[in-house]
Coordinates of C-alpha atoms in Angstrom, one line a residue:
S1 CA 5.7 -69.1 57.6
L2 CA 5.4 -72.5 59.2
E3 CA 4.3 -72.4 62.8
S4 CA 4.6 -75.6 64.8
A5 CA 3.4 -75.6 68.4
T6 CA 3.4 -77.9 71.3
W7 CA 1.6 -77.4 74.6
A8 CA 3.0 -78.7 77.9
M9 CA 1.0 -78.4 81.1
A10 CA 2.7 -78.2 84.5
K11 CA 1.9 -77.2 88.1
A12 CA 3.9 -74.5 89.8
K13 CA 3.2 -73.0 93.3
N14 CA 0.0 -75.0 93.4
K15 CA -1.3 -73.1 90.3
E16 CA -1.9 -74.4 86.8
V17 CA 0.8 -72.9 84.5
A18 CA 0.7 -73.3 80.7
A19 CA 4.1 -73.5 79.0
F20 CA 4.1 -72.9 75.3
E21 CA 6.7 -73.6 72.7
L22 CA 5.8 -72.3 69.2
K23 CA 8.1 -72.5 66.2
V24 CA 7.5 -70.4 63.1
A25 CA 9.6 -71.9 60.4
Q26 CA 10.3 -70.7 56.8
K27 CA 7.6 -70.4 54.3
A28 CA 6.8 -73.0 51.7
G29 CA 9.2 -71.5 49.2
P30 CA 8.3 -69.9 45.9
G31 CA 6.4 -72.9 44.5
D32 CA 8.8 -75.7 43.5
P33 CA 8.3 -78.3 46.4
E34 CA 12.0 -79.0 46.3
L35 CA 12.7 -75.4 47.2
I36 CA 11.3 -75.6 50.7
T37 CA 14.0 -75.9 53.4
V38 CA 14.8 -79.2 55.1
K39 CA 13.5 -77.8 58.3
G40 CA 10.3 -76.5 56.8
K41 CA 9.7 -79.9 55.2
R42 CA 10.3 -81.7 58.5
L43 CA 7.8 -79.4 60.3
I44 CA 5.1 -80.1 57.8
D45 CA 5.6 -83.8 57.8
E46 CA 5.4 -83.9 61.7
A47 CA 2.4 -81.6 62.0
D48 CA -0.9 -82.6 63.5
I49 CA -2.6 -79.5 62.1
I50 CA -1.6 -77.6 59.0
I51 CA -3.0 -74.2 58.0
Y52 CA -1.8 -73.2 54.5
A53 CA -2.5 -70.3 52.1
G54 CA -4.4 -72.3 49.5
S55 CA -4.4 -69.5 46.9
L56 CA -0.6 -69.4 46.8
V57 CA 1.0 -72.6 48.2
N58 CA 1.7 -75.4 45.8
P59 CA -0.3 -78.4 47.2
Q60 CA 2.7 -80.6 46.4
V61 CA 4.5 -79.0 49.4
L62 CA 2.0 -80.8 51.7
S63 CA 2.5 -84.2 50.0
G64 CA 4.5 -85.6 53.0
A65 CA 1.8 -84.6 55.6
R66 CA 0.6 -87.4 57.9
P67 CA -2.7 -89.0 56.7
E68 CA -4.4 -88.1 60.0
A69 CA -3.3 -84.4 59.9
E70 CA -6.0 -81.8 60.0
I71 CA -5.5 -79.4 57.0
Y72 CA -7.1 -75.9 56.8
N73 CA -7.1 -73.6 53.7
S74 CA -6.6 -70.1 55.1
A75 CA -7.7 -68.6 51.7
T76 CA -11.2 -68.9 53.0
M77 CA -10.4 -67.9 56.6
N78 CA -9.9 -64.5 58.4
L79 CA -7.3 -63.7 61.0
E80 CA -9.5 -64.6 63.9
E81 CA -10.4 -68.0 62.5
V82 CA -6.7 -68.8 61.8
L83 CA -5.7 -67.8 65.3
D84 CA -8.6 -69.9 66.8
V85 CA -7.4 -73.0 65.0
M86 CA -3.8 -72.4 66.3
K87 CA -5.0 -71.7 69.9
R88 CA -7.2 -74.8 70.0
G89 CA -4.5 -77.0 68.5
V90 CA -1.9 -75.8 71.0
A91 CA -4.3 -76.3 73.9
A92 CA -4.9 -79.8 72.8
G93 CA -1.2 -80.6 72.8
K94 CA -1.0 -80.8 69.0
K95 CA 1.7 -79.6 66.7
V96 CA 0.4 -76.8 64.5
V97 CA 2.0 -75.7 61.3
R98 CA 1.2 -72.4 59.5
V99 CA 2.2 -72.5 55.8
H100 CA 2.6 -69.3 53.7
T101 CA 4.6 -68.9 50.5
G102 CA 8.1 -67.5 49.9
D103 CA 9.9 -66.0 52.9
P104 CA 8.2 -64.6 56.1
S105 CA 9.8 -61.2 55.7
I106 CA 8.4 -60.3 52.3
Y107 CA 4.7 -59.5 52.1
G108 CA 4.0 -62.3 54.5
A109 CA 1.0 -60.8 56.3
H110 CA 2.1 -62.7 59.4
R111 CA 3.4 -60.0 61.7
E112 CA -0.2 -59.6 62.9
Q113 CA -0.2 -63.3 63.8
M114 CA 3.0 -62.9 65.8
V115 CA 1.5 -60.0 67.7
E116 CA -1.6 -62.1 68.7
L117 CA 0.5 -65.1 69.6
E118 CA 2.6 -62.9 71.9
K119 CA -0.7 -61.6 73.5
M120 CA -1.6 -65.2 74.2
G121 CA 1.8 -65.9 75.7
I122 CA 2.9 -68.3 73.0
P123 CA 6.7 -68.0 72.1
Y124 CA 7.6 -68.6 68.5
E125 CA 10.7 -69.0 66.3
I126 CA 11.0 -67.8 62.6
V127 CA 13.1 -69.7 60.2
P128 CA 13.8 -68.0 56.8
G129 CA 12.7 -69.4 53.5
V130 CA 13.2 -68.8 49.7
S131 CA 11.4 -65.8 48.4
S132 CA 9.8 -65.7 45.0
F133 CA 12.0 -62.7 44.0
L134 CA 15.0 -65.0 44.4
A135 CA 13.4 -67.8 42.4
A136 CA 12.6 -65.2 39.7
A137 CA 16.3 -64.3 39.3
A138 CA 17.2 -67.9 39.0
S139 CA 14.5 -68.5 36.4
L140 CA 15.7 -65.5 34.4
K141 CA 19.3 -66.7 34.8
R142 CA 20.3 -63.2 35.9
E143 CA 22.0 -61.5 38.9
Y144 CA 20.3 -58.5 40.4
T145 CA 23.6 -56.8 41.4
L146 CA 26.2 -56.4 38.7
P147 CA 29.4 -54.3 38.9
G148 CA 29.0 -51.1 36.9
V149 CA 25.2 -51.7 36.5
S150 CA 23.5 -51.8 39.9
Q151 CA 24.4 -52.5 43.4
T152 CA 21.0 -51.9 44.9
V153 CA 17.8 -54.0 44.7
I154 CA 14.5 -52.3 45.5
L155 CA 11.6 -54.6 46.5
T156 CA 8.3 -52.8 46.4
R157 CA 4.7 -52.8 45.1
M158 CA 2.4 -50.3 43.5
E159 CA -0.6 -49.2 45.5
G160 CA -3.9 -50.9 44.6
R161 CA -6.7 -51.8 46.9
T162 CA -4.4 -51.0 49.7
A163 CA -2.1 -47.9 49.9
V164 CA 1.7 -47.5 50.2
P165 CA 3.4 -44.7 52.0
E166 CA 3.5 -41.5 50.0
R167 CA 7.4 -41.4 50.2
E168 CA 7.5 -44.9 48.5
Q169 CA 5.5 -44.0 45.4
I170 CA 6.9 -45.8 42.3
E171 CA 8.1 -42.5 40.7
A172 CA 10.2 -41.7 43.8
L173 CA 11.9 -45.1 43.8
A174 CA 12.4 -45.1 40.0
V175 CA 14.7 -42.0 40.4
H176 CA 17.5 -44.3 41.4
Q177 CA 17.3 -46.5 38.3
A178 CA 18.4 -49.4 40.5
T179 CA 17.3 -53.0 40.0
M180 CA 13.6 -53.1 41.0
V181 CA 11.5 -56.1 41.8
I182 CA 7.8 -55.2 42.0
F183 CA 5.3 -57.5 43.7
L184 CA 1.5 -57.5 43.5
S185 CA 1.3 -55.1 40.6
V186 CA 1.3 -57.0 37.4
G187 CA -2.5 -56.5 37.0
E188 CA -1.8 -52.8 36.5
I189 CA 1.4 -53.2 34.5
E190 CA 0.5 -50.6 31.9
T191 CA 0.2 -47.9 34.6
L192 CA 3.2 -49.3 36.3
S193 CA 5.4 -49.0 33.2
T194 CA 4.2 -45.4 32.6
R195 CA 5.0 -44.4 36.2
L196 CA 8.4 -46.1 36.1
Q197 CA 9.4 -44.0 33.1
A198 CA 7.9 -40.8 34.6
G199 CA 10.2 -41.5 37.6
G200 CA 13.4 -41.7 35.7
Y201 CA 13.9 -45.1 33.9
P202 CA 14.6 -44.6 30.2
E203 CA 11.9 -46.1 27.9
D204 CA 14.4 -48.7 26.6
T205 CA 15.0 -50.1 30.1
P206 CA 14.8 -53.9 30.1
A207 CA 11.9 -55.4 32.0
A208 CA 10.8 -59.0 32.6
V209 CA 7.7 -60.6 34.2
V210 CA 8.0 -63.9 35.8
Y211 CA 4.7 -65.7 36.4
K212 CA 4.7 -68.3 39.2
A213 CA 8.5 -68.5 39.5
S214 CA 9.7 -72.1 39.9
W215 CA 6.3 -73.7 39.4
E216 CA 5.7 -76.2 36.6
D217 CA 3.6 -73.7 34.7
Q218 CA 6.0 -70.8 35.1
K219 CA 6.0 -68.2 32.3
I220 CA 8.6 -65.5 31.5
V221 CA 7.9 -62.5 29.4
K222 CA 10.7 -60.1 28.4
G223 CA 10.7 -56.7 26.9
T224 CA 11.3 -53.1 27.7
L225 CA 9.2 -50.5 29.5
T226 CA 7.6 -49.5 26.2
D227 CA 6.3 -52.9 25.2
I228 CA 6.3 -55.2 28.3
A229 CA 2.6 -54.3 29.2
Q230 CA 1.3 -55.4 25.8
K231 CA 3.4 -58.6 25.9
V232 CA 2.1 -59.4 29.3
K233 CA -1.5 -58.8 28.2
E234 CA -1.0 -61.1 25.2
A235 CA 0.4 -63.8 27.5
G236 CA -2.7 -63.6 29.7
I237 CA -0.8 -62.8 32.9
R238 CA -3.0 -60.9 35.4
K239 CA -1.6 -62.0 38.8
T240 CA 0.9 -64.2 40.7
A241 CA 3.8 -62.6 38.9
L242 CA 6.8 -60.4 39.6
V243 CA 7.8 -57.5 37.5
T244 CA 11.6 -57.0 37.3
V245 CA 13.1 -53.8 35.9
G246 CA 16.7 -52.7 35.3
R247 CA 19.8 -53.0 33.3
F248 CA 20.7 -56.2 35.1
L249 CA 18.6 -57.9 32.5
G250 CA 21.1 -56.8 29.8
D251 CA 24.4 -58.3 28.8
T252 CA 26.7 -55.4 29.5
F253 CA 28.5 -55.3 32.9
E254 CA 31.9 -55.2 34.4
L255 CA 33.6 -58.4 35.6
S256 CA 33.7 -58.9 39.4
R257 CA 37.0 -58.1 41.1
L258 CA 36.5 -61.1 43.4
Y259 CA 38.1 -63.5 40.9
D260 CA 40.3 -60.9 39.0
A261 CA 43.8 -62.3 38.8
H262 CA 45.2 -58.8 39.3
F263 CA 43.1 -58.0 42.4
T264 CA 44.5 -58.7 45.8
T265 CA 42.1 -60.2 48.4
E266 CA 42.5 -61.5 52.0
F267 CA 43.2 -64.9 50.6
R268 CA 45.0 -64.3 47.3
K269 CA 47.7 -61.9 46.2
G270 CA 47.0 -60.2 42.8
V271 CA 49.5 -60.8 40.0

């Protein structure tokens, strides 16, 4: 997310009253600097202080930052340190911008920041961004939802150093055989492939891994659940990649009724 803040001081009823205005805008997009929103770009370019996730954000996203802007890499910071920079920046009347990747609503790790900002009495606004799972579909030149194939997209991850709820285990989700996009799990793709099959996906289910979707060094590896793990290993992909699974990757699907000449819609009568 991008968080821009301004601090205005005023007096009311003979007491010092701090009025805050904090805007949390969309994240820095999936990687391609042109995929950040116009509003996100504007907030970065106007910022006095920028805190960005250096391990994930393409540095080119910050290319328009003012020369005098203070820039912090949150990859080396903990939550308290990030909040301290925000608080001090706001108190000094500076515009503070917090930059994460993708979209705030998907594995953003920023809800905890919102909670603390609310405790400090700092209002904020969230503006959506472009998630990496959307960039991955574009890179694959595929549509996640296809008539007769799948009308459901499951966004999830496999447990690793941190757990997932028991009811959301990979096997339980695989039962649906819907389109699945799996974050933060490519490092254990062999185990992931085995568990997806144990849950219900046939072994010939298509799978594709997109490394750094939309970045200049993007890689795409395609296969099935039986061979995708070996192909990914040979490609040297260990992190920063999405695993996509499902028949949406195939070439068999029904045509949409939306543009069917025989199908009547609100705006067009079928032949």
